[in-house]
Short mmCIF file of C-alpha atoms in Angstrom, two decimals:
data_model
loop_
_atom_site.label_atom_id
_atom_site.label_comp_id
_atom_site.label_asym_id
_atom_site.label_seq_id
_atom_site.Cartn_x
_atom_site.Cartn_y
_atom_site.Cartn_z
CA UNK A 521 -6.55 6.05 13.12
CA UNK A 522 -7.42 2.52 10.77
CA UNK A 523 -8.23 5.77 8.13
CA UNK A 524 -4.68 7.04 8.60
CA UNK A 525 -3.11 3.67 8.41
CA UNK A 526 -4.59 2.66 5.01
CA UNK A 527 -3.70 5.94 3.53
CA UNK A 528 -0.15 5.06 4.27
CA UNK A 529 -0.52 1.77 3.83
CA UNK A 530 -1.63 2.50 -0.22
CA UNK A 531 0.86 5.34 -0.57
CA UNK A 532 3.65 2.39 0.88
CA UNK A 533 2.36 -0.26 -1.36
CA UNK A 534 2.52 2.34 -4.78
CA UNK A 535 5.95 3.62 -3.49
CA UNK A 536 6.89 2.25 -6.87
CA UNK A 537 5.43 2.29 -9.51
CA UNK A 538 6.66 1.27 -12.95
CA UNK A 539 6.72 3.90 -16.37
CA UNK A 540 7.37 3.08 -19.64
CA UNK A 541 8.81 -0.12 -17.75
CA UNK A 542 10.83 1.38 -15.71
CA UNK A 543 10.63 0.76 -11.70
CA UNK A 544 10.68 4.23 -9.74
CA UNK A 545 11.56 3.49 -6.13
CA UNK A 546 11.85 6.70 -4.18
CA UNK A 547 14.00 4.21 -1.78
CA UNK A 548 16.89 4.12 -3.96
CA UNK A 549 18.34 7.12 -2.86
CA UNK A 550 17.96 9.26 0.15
CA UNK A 551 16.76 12.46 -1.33
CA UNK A 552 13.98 10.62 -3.22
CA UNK A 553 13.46 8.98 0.24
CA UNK A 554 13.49 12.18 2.11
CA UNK A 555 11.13 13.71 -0.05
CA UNK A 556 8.81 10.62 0.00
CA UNK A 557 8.30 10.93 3.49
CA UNK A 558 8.20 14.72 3.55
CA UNK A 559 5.19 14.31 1.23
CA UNK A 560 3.34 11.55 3.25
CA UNK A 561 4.40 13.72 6.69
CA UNK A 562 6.03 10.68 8.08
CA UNK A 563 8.64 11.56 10.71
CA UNK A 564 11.01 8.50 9.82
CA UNK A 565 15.12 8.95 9.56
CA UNK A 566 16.48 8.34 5.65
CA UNK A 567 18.65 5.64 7.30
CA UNK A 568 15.42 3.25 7.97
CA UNK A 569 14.68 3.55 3.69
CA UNK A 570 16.18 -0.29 3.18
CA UNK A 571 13.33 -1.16 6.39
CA UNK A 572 10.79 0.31 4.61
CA UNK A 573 11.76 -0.99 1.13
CA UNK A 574 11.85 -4.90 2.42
CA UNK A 575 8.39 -4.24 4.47
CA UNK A 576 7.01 -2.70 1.18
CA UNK A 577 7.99 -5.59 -0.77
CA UNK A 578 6.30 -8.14 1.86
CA UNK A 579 3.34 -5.88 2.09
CA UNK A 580 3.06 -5.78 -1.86
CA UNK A 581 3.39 -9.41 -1.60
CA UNK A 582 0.76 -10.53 0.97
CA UNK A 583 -1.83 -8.32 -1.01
CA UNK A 584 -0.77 -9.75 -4.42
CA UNK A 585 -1.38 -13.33 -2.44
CA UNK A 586 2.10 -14.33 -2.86
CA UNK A 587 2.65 -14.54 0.70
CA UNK A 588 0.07 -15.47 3.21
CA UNK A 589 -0.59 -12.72 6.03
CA UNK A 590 1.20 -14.70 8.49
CA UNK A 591 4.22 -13.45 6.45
CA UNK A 592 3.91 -10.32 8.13
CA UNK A 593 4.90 -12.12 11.51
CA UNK A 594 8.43 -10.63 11.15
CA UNK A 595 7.05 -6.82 11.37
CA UNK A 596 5.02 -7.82 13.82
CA UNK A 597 7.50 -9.68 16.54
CA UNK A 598 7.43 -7.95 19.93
CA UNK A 599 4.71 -5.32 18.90
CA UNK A 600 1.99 -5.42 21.80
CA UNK A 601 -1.19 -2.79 22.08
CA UNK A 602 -1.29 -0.96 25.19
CA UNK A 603 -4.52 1.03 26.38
CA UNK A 604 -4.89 4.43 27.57
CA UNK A 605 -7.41 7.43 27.38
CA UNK A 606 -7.85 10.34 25.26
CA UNK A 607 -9.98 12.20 27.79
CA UNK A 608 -12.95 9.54 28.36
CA UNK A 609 -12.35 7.59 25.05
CA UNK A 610 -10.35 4.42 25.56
CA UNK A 611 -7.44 4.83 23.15
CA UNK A 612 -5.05 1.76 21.93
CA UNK A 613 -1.48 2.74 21.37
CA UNK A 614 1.37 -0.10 19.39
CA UNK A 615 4.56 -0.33 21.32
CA UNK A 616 7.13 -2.47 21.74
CA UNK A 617 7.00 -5.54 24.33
CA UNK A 618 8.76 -4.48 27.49
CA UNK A 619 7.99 -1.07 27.45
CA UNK A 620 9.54 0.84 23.97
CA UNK A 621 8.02 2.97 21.68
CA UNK A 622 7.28 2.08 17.91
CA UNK A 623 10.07 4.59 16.18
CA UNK A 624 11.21 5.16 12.84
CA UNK A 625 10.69 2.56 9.89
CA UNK A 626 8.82 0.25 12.26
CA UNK A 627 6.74 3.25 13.43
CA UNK A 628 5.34 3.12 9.42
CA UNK A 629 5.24 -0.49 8.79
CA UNK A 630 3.80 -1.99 12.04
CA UNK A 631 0.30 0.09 11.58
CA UNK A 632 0.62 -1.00 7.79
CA UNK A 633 0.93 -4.32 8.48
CA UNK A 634 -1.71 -4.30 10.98
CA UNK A 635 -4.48 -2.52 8.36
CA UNK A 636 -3.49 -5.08 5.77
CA UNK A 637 -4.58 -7.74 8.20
CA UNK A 638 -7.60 -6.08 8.64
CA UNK A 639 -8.34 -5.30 5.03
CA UNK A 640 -7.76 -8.91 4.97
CA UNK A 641 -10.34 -9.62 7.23
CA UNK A 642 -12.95 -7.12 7.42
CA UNK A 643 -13.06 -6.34 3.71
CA UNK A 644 -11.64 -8.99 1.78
CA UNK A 645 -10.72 -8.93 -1.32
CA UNK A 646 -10.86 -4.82 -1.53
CA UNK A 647 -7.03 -4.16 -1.68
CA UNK A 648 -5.62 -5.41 -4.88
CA UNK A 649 -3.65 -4.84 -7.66
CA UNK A 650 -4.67 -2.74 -10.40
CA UNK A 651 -6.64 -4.75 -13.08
CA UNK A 652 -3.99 -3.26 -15.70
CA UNK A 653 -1.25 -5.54 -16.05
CA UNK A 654 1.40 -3.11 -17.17
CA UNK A 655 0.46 -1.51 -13.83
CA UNK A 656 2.51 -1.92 -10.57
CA UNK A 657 -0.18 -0.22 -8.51
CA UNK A 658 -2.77 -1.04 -5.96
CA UNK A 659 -6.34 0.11 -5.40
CA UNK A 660 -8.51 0.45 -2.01
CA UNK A 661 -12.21 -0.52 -4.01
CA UNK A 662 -14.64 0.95 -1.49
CA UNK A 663 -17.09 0.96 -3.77
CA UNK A 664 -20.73 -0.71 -2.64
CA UNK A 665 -20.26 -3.19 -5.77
CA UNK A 666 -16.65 -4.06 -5.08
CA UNK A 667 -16.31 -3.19 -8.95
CA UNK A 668 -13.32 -1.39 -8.82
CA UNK A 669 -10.82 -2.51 -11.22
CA UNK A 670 -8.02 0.40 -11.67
CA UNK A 671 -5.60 1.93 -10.24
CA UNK A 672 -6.73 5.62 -11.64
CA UNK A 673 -10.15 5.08 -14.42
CA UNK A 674 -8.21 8.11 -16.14
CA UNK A 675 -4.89 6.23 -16.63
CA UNK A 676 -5.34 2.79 -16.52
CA UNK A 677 -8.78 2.69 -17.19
CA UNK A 678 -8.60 4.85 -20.01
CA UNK A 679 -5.48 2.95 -21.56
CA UNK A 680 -6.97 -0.04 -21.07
CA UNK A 681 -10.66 0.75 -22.86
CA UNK A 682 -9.02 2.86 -25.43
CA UNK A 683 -6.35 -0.55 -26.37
CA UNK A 684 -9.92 -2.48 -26.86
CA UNK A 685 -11.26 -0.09 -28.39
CA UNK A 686 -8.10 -0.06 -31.10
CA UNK A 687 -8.07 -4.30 -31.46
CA UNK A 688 -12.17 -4.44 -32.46
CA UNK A 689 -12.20 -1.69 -34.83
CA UNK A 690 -9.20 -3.17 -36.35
CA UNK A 691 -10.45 -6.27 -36.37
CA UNK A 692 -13.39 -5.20 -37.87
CA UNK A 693 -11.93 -2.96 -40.25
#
């Protein structure tokens, strides 16, 4: 499941990303929302798209380090783990205190918030922003030198080297 929960916890966090400095948030209207979920097979009502765009935003936040994790308090109030079994394996499920299930929006950000957290703490420092500053994504670095610096090396990589590239021979020509 923590597998699951980053995946959707990087698609959330590059919901929207900026070209040719434009922001494209699939939130802004409820077709681009519907199909956003279609695509990432979360069964979430268009109505919770203004839930998911403010937890975005504080998710974006925490891992830019403009907010603290504690800042994800708010998504987390009343959310309790309840165990259970999945044949012999001891399963944990997220539900609401007094009984509820996790539905909708909160049914997306509650597990997103939670595998931030634990980004946070069991491999710090691996979510971040992309290294390209033009760039409104993030990256998951799981590489063994936590090296990673881009988004995509093909995009922002690429842009980035090839820019360089342009300034020295300039420079030197």
């Amino acid at each position: 499941m923590a597998e699951r929960d980053e995946a959707v916890l990087l698609a959330l966090l590059n919901s929207a990303p900026t070209s040719d400095g434009v922001r494209l948030d699939p939130f802004d209207e409820d077709d681009s929302a519907q199909a956003w979920l279609a695509e990432h097979d979360l069964d979430v009502p268009v109505a919770d798209r203004e839930m998911l765009r403010g937890g975005r935003d504080l998710l974006q936040a925490v891992a830019r380090g403009q907010q603290t994790p504690a800042a994800l308090t708010v998504m987390l109030d009343g959310v309790v783990s309840r165990p259970g079994f999945a044949g012999d394996d001891l399963i944990w499920t997220l539900g609401l205190d007094g009984g509820g299930d996790l539905t909708g929006g909160r049914a997306v950000l509650v597990p997103a918030a939670l595998a931030l957290v634990r980004l946070h703490v069991t491999r710090p420092g691996r979510l971040r922003p992309c290294a390209n500053d033009e760039c409104t994504l993030f990256l998951l670095d799981r590489s063994k030198t936590n090296s990673a610096r881009w988004c995509s090396m093909a995009v922002c990589g690429n842009r980035l080297k090839a820019r360089r590239h342009h300034e020295r021979t300039r420079q030197n020509g």
